[in-house]
mmCIF file of C-alpha atoms in Angstrom:
data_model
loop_
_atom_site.group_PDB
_atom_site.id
_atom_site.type_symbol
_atom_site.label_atom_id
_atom_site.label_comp_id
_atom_site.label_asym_id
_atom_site.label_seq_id
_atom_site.Cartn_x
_atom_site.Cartn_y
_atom_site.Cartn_z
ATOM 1 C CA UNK A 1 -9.724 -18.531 -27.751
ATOM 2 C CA UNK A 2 -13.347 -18.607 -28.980
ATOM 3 C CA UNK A 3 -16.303 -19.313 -27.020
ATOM 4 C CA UNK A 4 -16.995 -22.271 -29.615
ATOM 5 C CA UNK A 5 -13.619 -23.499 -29.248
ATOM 6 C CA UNK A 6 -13.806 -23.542 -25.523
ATOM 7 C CA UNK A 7 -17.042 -25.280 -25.586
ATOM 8 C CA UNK A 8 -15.524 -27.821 -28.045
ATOM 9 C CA UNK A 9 -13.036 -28.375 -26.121
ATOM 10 C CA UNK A 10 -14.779 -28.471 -22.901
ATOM 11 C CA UNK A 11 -17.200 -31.165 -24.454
ATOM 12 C CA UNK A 12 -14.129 -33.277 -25.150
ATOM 13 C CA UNK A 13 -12.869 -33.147 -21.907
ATOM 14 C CA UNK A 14 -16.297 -34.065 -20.380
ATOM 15 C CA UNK A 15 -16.967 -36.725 -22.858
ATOM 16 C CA UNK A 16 -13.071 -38.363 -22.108
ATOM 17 C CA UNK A 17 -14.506 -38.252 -17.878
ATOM 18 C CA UNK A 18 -17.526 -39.885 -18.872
ATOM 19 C CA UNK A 19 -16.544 -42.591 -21.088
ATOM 20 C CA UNK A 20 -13.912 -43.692 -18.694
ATOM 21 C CA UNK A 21 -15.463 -43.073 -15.222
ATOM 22 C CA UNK A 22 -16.771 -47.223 -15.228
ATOM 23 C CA UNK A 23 -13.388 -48.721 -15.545
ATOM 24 C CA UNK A 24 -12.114 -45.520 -13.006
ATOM 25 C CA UNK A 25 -14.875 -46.733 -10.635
ATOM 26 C CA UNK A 26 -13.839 -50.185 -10.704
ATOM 27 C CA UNK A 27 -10.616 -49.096 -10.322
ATOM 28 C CA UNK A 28 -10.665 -47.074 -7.282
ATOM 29 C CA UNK A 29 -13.360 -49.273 -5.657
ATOM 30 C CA UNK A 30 -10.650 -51.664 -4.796
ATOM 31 C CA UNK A 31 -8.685 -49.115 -2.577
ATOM 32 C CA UNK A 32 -12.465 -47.006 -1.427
ATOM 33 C CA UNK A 33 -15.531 -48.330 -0.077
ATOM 34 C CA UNK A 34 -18.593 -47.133 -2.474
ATOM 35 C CA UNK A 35 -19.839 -44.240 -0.101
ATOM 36 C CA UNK A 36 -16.551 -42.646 0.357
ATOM 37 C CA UNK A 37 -15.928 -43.006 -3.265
ATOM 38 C CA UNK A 38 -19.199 -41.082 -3.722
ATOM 39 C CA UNK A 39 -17.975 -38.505 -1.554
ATOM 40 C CA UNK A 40 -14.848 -37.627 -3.405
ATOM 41 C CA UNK A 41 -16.460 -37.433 -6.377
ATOM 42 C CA UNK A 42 -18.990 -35.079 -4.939
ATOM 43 C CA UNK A 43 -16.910 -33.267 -3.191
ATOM 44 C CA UNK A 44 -14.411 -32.558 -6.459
ATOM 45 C CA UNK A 45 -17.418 -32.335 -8.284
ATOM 46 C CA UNK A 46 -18.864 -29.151 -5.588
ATOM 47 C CA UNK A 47 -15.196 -27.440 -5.623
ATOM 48 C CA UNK A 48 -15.247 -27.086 -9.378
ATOM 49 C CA UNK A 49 -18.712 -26.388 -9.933
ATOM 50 C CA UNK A 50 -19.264 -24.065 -6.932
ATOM 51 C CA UNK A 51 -17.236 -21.177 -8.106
ATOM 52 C CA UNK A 52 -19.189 -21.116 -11.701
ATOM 53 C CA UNK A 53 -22.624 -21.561 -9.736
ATOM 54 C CA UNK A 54 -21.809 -17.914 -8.019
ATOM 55 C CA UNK A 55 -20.720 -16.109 -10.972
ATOM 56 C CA UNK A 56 -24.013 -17.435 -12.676
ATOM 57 C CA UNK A 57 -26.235 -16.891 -9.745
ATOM 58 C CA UNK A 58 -26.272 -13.089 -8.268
ATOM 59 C CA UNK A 59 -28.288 -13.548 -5.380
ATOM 60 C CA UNK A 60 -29.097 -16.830 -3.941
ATOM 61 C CA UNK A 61 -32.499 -17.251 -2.752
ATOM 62 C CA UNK A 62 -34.943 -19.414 -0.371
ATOM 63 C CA UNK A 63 -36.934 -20.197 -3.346
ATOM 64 C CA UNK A 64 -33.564 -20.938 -5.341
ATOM 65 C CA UNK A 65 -33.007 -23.241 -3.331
ATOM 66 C CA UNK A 66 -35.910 -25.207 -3.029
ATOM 67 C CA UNK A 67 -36.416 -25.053 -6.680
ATOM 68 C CA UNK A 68 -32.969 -26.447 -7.334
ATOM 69 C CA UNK A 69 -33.029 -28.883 -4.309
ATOM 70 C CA UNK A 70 -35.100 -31.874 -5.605
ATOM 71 C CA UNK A 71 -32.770 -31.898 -8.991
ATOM 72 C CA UNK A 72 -29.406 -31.758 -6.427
ATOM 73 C CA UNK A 73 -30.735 -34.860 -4.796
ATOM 74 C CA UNK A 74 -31.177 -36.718 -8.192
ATOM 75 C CA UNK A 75 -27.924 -36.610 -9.095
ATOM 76 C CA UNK A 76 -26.552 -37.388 -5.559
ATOM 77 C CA UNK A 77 -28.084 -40.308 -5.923
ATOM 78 C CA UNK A 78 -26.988 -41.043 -9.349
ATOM 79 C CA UNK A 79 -23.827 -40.865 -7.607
ATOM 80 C CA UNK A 80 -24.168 -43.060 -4.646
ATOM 81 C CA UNK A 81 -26.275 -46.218 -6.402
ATOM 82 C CA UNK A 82 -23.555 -45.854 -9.275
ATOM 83 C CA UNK A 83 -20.451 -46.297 -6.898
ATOM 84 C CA UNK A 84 -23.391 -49.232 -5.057
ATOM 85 C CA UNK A 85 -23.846 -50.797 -8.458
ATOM 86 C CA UNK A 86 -20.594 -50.758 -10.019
ATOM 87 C CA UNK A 87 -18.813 -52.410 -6.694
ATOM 88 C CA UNK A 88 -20.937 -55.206 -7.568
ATOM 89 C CA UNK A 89 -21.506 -55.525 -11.388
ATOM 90 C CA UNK A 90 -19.183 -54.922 -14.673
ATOM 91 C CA UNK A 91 -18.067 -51.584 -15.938
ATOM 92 C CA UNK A 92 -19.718 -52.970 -18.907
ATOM 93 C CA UNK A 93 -22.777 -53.651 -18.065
ATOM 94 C CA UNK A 94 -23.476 -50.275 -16.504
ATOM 95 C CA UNK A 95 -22.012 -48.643 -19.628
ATOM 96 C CA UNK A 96 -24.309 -50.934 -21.244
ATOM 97 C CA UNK A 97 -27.431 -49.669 -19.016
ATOM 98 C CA UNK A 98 -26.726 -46.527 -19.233
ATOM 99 C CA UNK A 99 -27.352 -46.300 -22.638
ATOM 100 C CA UNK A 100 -31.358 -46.665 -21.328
ATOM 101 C CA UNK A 101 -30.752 -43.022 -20.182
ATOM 102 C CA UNK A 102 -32.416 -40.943 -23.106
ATOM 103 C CA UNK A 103 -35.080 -43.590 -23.027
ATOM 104 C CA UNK A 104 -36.103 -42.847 -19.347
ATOM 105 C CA UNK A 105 -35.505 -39.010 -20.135
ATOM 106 C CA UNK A 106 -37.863 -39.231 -23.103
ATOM 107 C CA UNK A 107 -40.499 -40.800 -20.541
ATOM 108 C CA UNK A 108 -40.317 -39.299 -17.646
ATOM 109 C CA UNK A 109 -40.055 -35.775 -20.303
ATOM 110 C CA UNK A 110 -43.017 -36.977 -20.859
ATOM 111 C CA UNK A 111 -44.880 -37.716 -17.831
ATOM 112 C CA UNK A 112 -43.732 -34.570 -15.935
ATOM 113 C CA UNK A 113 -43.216 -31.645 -18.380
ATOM 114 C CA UNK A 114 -45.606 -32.754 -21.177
ATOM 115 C CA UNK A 115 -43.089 -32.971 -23.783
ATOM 116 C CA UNK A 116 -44.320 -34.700 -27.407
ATOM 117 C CA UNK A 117 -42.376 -38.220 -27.649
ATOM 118 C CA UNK A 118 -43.317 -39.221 -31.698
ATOM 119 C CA UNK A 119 -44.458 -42.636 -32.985
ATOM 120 C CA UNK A 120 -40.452 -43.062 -33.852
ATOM 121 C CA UNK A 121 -39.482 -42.137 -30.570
ATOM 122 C CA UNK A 122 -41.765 -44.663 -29.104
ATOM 123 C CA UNK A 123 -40.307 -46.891 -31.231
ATOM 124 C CA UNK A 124 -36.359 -46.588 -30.469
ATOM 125 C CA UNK A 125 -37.285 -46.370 -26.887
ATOM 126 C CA UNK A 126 -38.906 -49.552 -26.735
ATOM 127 C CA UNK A 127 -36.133 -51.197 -28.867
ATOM 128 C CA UNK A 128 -33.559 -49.628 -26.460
ATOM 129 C CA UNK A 129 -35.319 -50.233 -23.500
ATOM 130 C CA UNK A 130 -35.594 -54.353 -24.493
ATOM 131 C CA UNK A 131 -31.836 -54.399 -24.929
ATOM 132 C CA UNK A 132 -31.333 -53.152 -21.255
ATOM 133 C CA UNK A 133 -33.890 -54.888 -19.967
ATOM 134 C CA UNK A 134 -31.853 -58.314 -21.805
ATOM 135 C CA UNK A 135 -28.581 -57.131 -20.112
ATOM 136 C CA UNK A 136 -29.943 -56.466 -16.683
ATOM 137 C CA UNK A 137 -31.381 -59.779 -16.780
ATOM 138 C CA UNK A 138 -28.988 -61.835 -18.416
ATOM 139 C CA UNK A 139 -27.409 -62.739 -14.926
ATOM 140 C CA UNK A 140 -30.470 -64.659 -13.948
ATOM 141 C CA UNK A 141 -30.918 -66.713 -16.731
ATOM 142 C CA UNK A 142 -27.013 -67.455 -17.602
ATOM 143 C CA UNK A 143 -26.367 -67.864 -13.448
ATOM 144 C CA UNK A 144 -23.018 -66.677 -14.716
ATOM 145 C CA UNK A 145 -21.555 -62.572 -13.930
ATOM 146 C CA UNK A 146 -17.814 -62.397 -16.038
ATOM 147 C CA UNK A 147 -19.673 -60.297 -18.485
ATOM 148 C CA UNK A 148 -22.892 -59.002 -17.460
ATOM 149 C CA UNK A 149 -22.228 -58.589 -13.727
ATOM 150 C CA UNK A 150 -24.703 -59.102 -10.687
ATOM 151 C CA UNK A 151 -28.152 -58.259 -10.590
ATOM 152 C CA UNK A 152 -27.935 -56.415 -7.719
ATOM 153 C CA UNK A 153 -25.525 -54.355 -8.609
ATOM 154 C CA UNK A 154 -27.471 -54.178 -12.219
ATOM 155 C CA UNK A 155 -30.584 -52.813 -10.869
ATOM 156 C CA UNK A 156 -28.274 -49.965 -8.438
ATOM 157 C CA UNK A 157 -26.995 -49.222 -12.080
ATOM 158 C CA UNK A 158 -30.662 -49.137 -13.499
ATOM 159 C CA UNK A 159 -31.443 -46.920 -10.183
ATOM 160 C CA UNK A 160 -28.423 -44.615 -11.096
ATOM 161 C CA UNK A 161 -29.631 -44.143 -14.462
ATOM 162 C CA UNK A 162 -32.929 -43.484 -13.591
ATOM 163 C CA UNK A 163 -31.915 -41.084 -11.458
ATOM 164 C CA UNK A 164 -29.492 -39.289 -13.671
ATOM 165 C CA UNK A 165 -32.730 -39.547 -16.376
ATOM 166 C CA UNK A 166 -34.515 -37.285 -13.159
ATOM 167 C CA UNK A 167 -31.992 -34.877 -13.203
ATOM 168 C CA UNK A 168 -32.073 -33.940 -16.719
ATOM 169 C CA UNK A 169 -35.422 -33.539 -16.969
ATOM 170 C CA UNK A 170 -35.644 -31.518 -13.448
ATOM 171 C CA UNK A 171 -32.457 -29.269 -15.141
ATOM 172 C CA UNK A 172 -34.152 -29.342 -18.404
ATOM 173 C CA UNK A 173 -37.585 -27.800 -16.786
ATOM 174 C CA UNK A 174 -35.250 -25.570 -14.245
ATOM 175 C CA UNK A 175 -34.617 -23.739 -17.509
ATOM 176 C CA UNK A 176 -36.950 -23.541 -19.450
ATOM 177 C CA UNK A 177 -40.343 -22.850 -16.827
ATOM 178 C CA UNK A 178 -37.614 -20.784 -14.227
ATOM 179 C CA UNK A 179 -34.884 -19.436 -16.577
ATOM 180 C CA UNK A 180 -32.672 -20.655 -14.141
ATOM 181 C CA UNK A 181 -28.352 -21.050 -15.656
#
């Protein structure tokens, strides 16, 4: 099979796990508290990525390590304030706050690697960013949750996201300033 084909294919596989890892949460959170939940996930997470990370990386380094540490911590806590967040709020709303992600990228890109962000950039992300700022407050002025959840567990989402923002940025300048896999 061809590389392209296996990356296609790959991609659909991640995107299926993605889209449906909400309603999985909510599902599982009935049987698993949030932190064991969180550990699972990291730890099935670890045994599949762990075997590609030393094929990729020949000689594992003090320096690799701290480089890589501050990025490994953003998306453990993406991970833990997710599983927080969506014990408390809808599948929908985090889907829903999550889609602030590329918004918070484009910032924080911004803020700590100096990347551009154009006029029309600005634009969409402030357009985004007032439709997740309407969901995750949408609790306190309806005083109602069956569709837009709790606002605590809204702002663990909007922690999650932020984090998971962190972590694409930190990967993003991992390889392009170290030329780090």
């Amino acid at each position: 099979m061809s590389p392209r084909r296996i990356a296609f294919i790959s991609l659909l596989i991640a995107s299926f796990f993605w889209a449906s890892s909400g309603v999985a949460a909510k599902t599982l959170l009935r049987t698993f508290d949030p932190i064991s939940l969180g550990a699972i996930r990291l730890t099935l997470a670890s045994l599949v990525i762990f075997p590609l990370f030393i094929r990729a990386t020949p000689k594992f380094s003090k320096k690799l390590f701290i480089d890589i540490l501050p990025v490994a911590l953003f998306i453990a806590g993406n991970f833990l304030l997710f599983f927080l967040g969506i014990n408390k709020t809808t599948a929908n709303a985090a889907a829903i706050i999550y889609t602030a992600t590329p918004i918070s990228a484009a910032l924080l890109s911004r803020a700590f690697i100096s990347e551009h962000v154009s006029r029309q950039k600005i634009v969409g992300i402030l357009l985004g960013l007032s439709g997740v700022l309407t969901i995750l407050l949408l609790p306190i002025l309806e005083q109602s949750n069956l569709m837009i959840g709790d606002i605590g567990g809204n702002l663990f989402i909007l922690g999650a996201m932020v984090m998971f923002a962190s972590y694409n940025v930190g990967a993003r300048h991992l390889i392009a300033t170290k030329s780090y896999d």
